[in-house]
Short mmCIF file of N, CA and C in Angstrom, two decimals:
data_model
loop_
_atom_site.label_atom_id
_atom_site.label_comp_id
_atom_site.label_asym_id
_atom_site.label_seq_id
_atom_site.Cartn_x
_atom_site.Cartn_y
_atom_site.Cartn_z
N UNK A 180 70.16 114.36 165.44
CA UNK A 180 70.41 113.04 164.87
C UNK A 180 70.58 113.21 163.36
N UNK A 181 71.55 112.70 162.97
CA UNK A 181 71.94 112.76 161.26
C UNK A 181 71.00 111.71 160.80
N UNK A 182 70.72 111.67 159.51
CA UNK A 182 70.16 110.75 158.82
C UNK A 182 70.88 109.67 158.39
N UNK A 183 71.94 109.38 159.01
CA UNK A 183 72.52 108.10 158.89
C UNK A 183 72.12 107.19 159.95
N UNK A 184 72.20 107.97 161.38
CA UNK A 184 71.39 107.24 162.52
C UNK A 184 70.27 106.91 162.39
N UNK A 185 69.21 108.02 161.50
CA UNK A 185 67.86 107.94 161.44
C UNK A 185 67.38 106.58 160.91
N UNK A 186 68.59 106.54 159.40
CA UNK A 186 68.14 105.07 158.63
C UNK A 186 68.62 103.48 159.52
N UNK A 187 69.95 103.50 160.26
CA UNK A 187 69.83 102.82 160.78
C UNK A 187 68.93 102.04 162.07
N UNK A 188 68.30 103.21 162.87
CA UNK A 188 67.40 103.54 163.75
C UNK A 188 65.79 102.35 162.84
N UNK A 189 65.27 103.43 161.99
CA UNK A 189 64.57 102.73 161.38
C UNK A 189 64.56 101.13 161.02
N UNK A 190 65.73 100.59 160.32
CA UNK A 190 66.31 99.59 159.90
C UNK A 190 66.27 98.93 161.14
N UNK A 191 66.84 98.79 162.42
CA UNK A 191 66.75 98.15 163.21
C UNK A 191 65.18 97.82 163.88
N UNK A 192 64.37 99.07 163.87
CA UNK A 192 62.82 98.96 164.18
C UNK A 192 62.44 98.01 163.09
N UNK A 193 62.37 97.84 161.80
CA UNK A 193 62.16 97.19 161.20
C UNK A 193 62.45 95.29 160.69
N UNK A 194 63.60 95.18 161.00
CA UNK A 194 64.35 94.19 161.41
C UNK A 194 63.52 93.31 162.43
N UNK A 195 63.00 93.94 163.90
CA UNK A 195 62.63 93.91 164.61
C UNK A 195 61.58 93.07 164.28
N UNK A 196 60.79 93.97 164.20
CA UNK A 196 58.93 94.15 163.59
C UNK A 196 59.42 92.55 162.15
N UNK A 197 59.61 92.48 161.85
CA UNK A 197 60.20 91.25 161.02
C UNK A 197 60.21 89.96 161.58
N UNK A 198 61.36 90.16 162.68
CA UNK A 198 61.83 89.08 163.51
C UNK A 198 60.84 88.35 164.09
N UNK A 199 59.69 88.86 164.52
CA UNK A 199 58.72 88.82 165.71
C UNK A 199 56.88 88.69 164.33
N UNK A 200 57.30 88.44 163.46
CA UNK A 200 55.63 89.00 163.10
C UNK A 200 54.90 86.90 163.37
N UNK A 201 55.65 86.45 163.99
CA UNK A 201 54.71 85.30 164.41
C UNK A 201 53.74 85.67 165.67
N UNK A 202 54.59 86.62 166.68
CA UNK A 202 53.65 86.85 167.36
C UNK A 202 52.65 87.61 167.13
N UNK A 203 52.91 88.45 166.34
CA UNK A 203 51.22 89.45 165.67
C UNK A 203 50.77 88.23 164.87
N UNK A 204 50.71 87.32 164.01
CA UNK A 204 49.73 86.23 163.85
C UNK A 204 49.27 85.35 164.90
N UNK A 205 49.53 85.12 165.84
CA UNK A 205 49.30 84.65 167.11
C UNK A 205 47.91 85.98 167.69
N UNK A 206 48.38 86.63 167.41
CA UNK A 206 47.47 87.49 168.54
C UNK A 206 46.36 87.88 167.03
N UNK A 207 46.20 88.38 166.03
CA UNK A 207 45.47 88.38 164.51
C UNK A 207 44.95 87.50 163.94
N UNK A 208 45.60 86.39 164.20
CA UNK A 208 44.95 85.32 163.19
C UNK A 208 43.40 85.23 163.46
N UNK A 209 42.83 84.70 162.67
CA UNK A 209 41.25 84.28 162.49
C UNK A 209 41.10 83.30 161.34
N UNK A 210 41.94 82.32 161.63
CA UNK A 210 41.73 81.11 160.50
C UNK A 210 41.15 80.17 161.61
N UNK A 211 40.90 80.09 163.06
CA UNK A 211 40.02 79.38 163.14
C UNK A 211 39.85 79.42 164.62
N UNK A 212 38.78 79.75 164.96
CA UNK A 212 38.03 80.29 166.03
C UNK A 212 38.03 79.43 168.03
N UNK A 213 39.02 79.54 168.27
CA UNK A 213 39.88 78.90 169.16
C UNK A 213 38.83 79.20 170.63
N UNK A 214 38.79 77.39 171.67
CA UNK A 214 38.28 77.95 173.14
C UNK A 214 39.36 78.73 173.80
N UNK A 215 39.00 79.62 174.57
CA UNK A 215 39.96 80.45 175.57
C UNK A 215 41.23 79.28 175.98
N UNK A 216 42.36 79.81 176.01
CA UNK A 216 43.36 78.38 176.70
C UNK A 216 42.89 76.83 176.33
N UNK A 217 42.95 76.80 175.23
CA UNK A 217 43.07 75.48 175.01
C UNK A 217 44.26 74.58 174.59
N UNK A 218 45.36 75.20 174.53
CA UNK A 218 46.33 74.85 174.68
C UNK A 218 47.15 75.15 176.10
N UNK A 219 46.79 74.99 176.77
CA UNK A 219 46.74 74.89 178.26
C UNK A 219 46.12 73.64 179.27
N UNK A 220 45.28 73.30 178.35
CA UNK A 220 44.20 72.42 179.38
C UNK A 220 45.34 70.93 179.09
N UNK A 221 45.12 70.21 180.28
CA UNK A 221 46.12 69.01 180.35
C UNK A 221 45.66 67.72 180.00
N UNK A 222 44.38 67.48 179.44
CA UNK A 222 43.99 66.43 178.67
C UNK A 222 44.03 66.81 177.37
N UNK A 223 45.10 65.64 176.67
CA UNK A 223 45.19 65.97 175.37
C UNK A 223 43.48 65.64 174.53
N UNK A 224 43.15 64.22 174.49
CA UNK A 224 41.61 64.66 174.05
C UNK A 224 40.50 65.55 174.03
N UNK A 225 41.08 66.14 174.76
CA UNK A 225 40.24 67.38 175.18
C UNK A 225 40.82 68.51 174.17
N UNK A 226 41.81 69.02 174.06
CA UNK A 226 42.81 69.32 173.22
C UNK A 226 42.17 69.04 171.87
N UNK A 227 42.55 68.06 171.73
CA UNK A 227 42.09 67.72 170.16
C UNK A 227 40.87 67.66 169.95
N UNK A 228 39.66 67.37 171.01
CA UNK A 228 38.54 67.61 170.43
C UNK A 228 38.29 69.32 170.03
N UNK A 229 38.77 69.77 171.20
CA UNK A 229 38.13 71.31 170.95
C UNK A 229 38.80 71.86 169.55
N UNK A 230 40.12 71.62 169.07
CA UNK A 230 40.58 71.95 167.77
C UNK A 230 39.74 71.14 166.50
N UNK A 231 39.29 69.88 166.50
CA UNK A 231 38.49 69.58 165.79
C UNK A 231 37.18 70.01 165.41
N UNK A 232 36.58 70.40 166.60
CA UNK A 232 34.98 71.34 166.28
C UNK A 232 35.53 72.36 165.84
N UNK A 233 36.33 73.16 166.53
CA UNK A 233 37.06 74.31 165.71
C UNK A 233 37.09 74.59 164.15
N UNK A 234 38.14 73.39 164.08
CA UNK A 234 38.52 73.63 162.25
C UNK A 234 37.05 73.46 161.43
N UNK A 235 36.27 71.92 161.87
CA UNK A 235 34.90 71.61 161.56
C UNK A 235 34.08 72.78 161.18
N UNK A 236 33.46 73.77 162.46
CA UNK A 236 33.06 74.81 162.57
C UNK A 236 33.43 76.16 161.82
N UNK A 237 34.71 76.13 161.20
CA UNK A 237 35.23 77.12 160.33
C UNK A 237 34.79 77.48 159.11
N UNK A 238 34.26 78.41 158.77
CA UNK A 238 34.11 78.79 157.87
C UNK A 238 35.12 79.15 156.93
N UNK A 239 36.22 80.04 157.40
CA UNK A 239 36.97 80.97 157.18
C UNK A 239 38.32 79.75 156.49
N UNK A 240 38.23 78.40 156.55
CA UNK A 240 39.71 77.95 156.16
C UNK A 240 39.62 77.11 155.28
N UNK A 241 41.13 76.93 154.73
CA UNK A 241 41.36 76.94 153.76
C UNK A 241 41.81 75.09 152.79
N UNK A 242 42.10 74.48 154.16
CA UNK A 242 42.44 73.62 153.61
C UNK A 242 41.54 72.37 154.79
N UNK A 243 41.48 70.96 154.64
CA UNK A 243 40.64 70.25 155.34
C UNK A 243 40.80 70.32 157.12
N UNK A 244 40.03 69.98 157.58
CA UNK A 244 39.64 70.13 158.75
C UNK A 244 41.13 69.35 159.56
N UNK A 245 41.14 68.07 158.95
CA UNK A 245 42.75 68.31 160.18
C UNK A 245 43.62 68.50 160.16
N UNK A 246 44.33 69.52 158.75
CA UNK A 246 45.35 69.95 158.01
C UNK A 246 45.15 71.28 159.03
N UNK A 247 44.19 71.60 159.16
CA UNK A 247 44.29 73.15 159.85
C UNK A 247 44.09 73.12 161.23
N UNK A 248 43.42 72.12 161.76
CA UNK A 248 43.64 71.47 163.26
C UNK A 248 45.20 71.58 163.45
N UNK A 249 45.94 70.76 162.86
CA UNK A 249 47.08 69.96 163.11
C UNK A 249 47.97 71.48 162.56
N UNK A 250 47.34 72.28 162.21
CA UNK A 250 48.33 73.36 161.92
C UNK A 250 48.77 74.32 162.47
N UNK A 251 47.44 74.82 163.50
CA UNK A 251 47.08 75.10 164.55
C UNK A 251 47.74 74.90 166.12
N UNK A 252 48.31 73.85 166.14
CA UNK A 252 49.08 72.97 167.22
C UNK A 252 50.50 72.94 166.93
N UNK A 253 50.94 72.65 165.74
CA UNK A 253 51.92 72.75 165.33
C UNK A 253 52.59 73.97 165.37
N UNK A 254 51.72 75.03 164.91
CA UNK A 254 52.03 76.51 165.37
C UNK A 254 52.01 77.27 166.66
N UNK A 255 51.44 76.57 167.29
CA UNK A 255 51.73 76.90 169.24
C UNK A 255 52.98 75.81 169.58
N UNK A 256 53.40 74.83 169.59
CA UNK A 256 54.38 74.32 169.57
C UNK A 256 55.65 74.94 169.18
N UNK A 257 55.48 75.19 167.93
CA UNK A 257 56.93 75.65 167.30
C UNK A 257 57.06 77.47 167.61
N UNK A 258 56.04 77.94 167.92
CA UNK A 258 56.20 79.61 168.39
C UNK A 258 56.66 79.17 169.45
N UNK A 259 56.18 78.60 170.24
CA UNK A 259 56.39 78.24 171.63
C UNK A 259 58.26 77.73 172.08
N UNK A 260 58.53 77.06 171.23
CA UNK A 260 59.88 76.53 171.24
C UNK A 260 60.69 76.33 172.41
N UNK A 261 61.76 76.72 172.87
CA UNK A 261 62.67 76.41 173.99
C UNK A 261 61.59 76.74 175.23
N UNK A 262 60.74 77.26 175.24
CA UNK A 262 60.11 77.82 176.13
C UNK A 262 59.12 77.31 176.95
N UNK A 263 58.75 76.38 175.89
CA UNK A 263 57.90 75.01 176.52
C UNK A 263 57.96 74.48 177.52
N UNK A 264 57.18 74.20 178.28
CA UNK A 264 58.30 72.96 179.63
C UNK A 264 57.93 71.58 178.54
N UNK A 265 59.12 70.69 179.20
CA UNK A 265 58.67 69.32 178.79
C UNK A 265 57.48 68.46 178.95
N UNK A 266 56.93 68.65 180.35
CA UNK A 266 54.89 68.57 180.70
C UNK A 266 54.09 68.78 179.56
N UNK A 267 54.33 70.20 179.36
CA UNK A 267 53.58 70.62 178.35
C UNK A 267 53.45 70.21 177.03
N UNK A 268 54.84 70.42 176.48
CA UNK A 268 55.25 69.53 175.02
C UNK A 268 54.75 68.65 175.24
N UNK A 269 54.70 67.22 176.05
CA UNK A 269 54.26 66.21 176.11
C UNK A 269 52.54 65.87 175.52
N UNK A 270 52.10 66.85 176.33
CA UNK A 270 50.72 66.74 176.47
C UNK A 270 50.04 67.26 174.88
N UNK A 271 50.39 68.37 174.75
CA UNK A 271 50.58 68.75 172.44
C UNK A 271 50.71 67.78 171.79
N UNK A 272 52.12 67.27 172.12
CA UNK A 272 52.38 66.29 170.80
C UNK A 272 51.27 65.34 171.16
N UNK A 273 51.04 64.53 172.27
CA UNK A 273 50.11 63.31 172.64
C UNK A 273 48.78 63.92 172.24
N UNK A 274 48.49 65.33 172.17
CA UNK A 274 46.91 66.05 171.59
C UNK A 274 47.02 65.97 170.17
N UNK A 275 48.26 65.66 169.23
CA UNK A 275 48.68 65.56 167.87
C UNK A 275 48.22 64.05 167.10
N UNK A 276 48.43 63.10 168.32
CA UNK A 276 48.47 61.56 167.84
C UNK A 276 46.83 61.84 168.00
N UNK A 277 45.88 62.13 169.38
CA UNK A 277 44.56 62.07 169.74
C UNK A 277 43.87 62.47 168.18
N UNK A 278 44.35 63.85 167.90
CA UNK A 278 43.42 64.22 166.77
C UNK A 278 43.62 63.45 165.50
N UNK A 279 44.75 62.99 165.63
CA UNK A 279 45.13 61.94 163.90
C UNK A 279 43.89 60.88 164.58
N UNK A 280 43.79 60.16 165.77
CA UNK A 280 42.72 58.67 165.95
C UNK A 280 41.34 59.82 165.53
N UNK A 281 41.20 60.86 165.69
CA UNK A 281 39.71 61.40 165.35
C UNK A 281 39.33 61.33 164.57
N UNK A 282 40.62 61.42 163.72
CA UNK A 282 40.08 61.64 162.42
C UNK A 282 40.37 60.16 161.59
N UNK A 283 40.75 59.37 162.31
CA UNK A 283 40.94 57.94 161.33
C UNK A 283 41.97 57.71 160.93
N UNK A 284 43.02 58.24 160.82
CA UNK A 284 44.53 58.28 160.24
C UNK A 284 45.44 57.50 161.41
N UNK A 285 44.73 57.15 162.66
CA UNK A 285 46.10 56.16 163.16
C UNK A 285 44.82 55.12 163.31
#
């Protein structure tokens, strides 16, 4: 292999590793200490409570408790993207409005 393949070779691994580093924050993150599948479970209150003790319970973050709740959700949503079923989306966004009434904002 010439070192023209080599750099392109590289370049494309890299590119790669780029494209994708939402999913290594997905699987790394520790901004805030998540129940097993909770973005899974099909009651949105349930949903939003467990992200609220969550952020509450955090030590580690950075900005108020439902800025990082709601950031949290927002970021499984939008990683999640085309991939979603519509069920599901449903039940997120409706766990989005739950945690705004928790916190007093609707």
């Amino acid at each position: 292999m010439n070192t023209e393949n080599k750099d392109a070779s590289l370049q494309e691994k890299l590119a790669l590793r780029a494209k994708y580093w939402s999913g290594e924050a997905t699987r790394r993150s520790n901004a805030l200490d998540l129940e097993p599948g909770v973005f899974t479970w099909n009651d949105p209150k349930k949903i939003a409570l467990s992200l609220k003790r969550s952020a509450e319970e955090s030590s580690r973050r950075k900005a108020p408790p439902l800025q990082s709740a709601m950031s949290m959700l927002n970021f499984y949503i939008n990683r999640a993207g085309r991939n979603l079923a519509p069920r599901r989306r449903k039940i997120l966004e409706q766990a989005k409005i739950e945690l705004r009434k928790l916190y007093g904002k609707i």
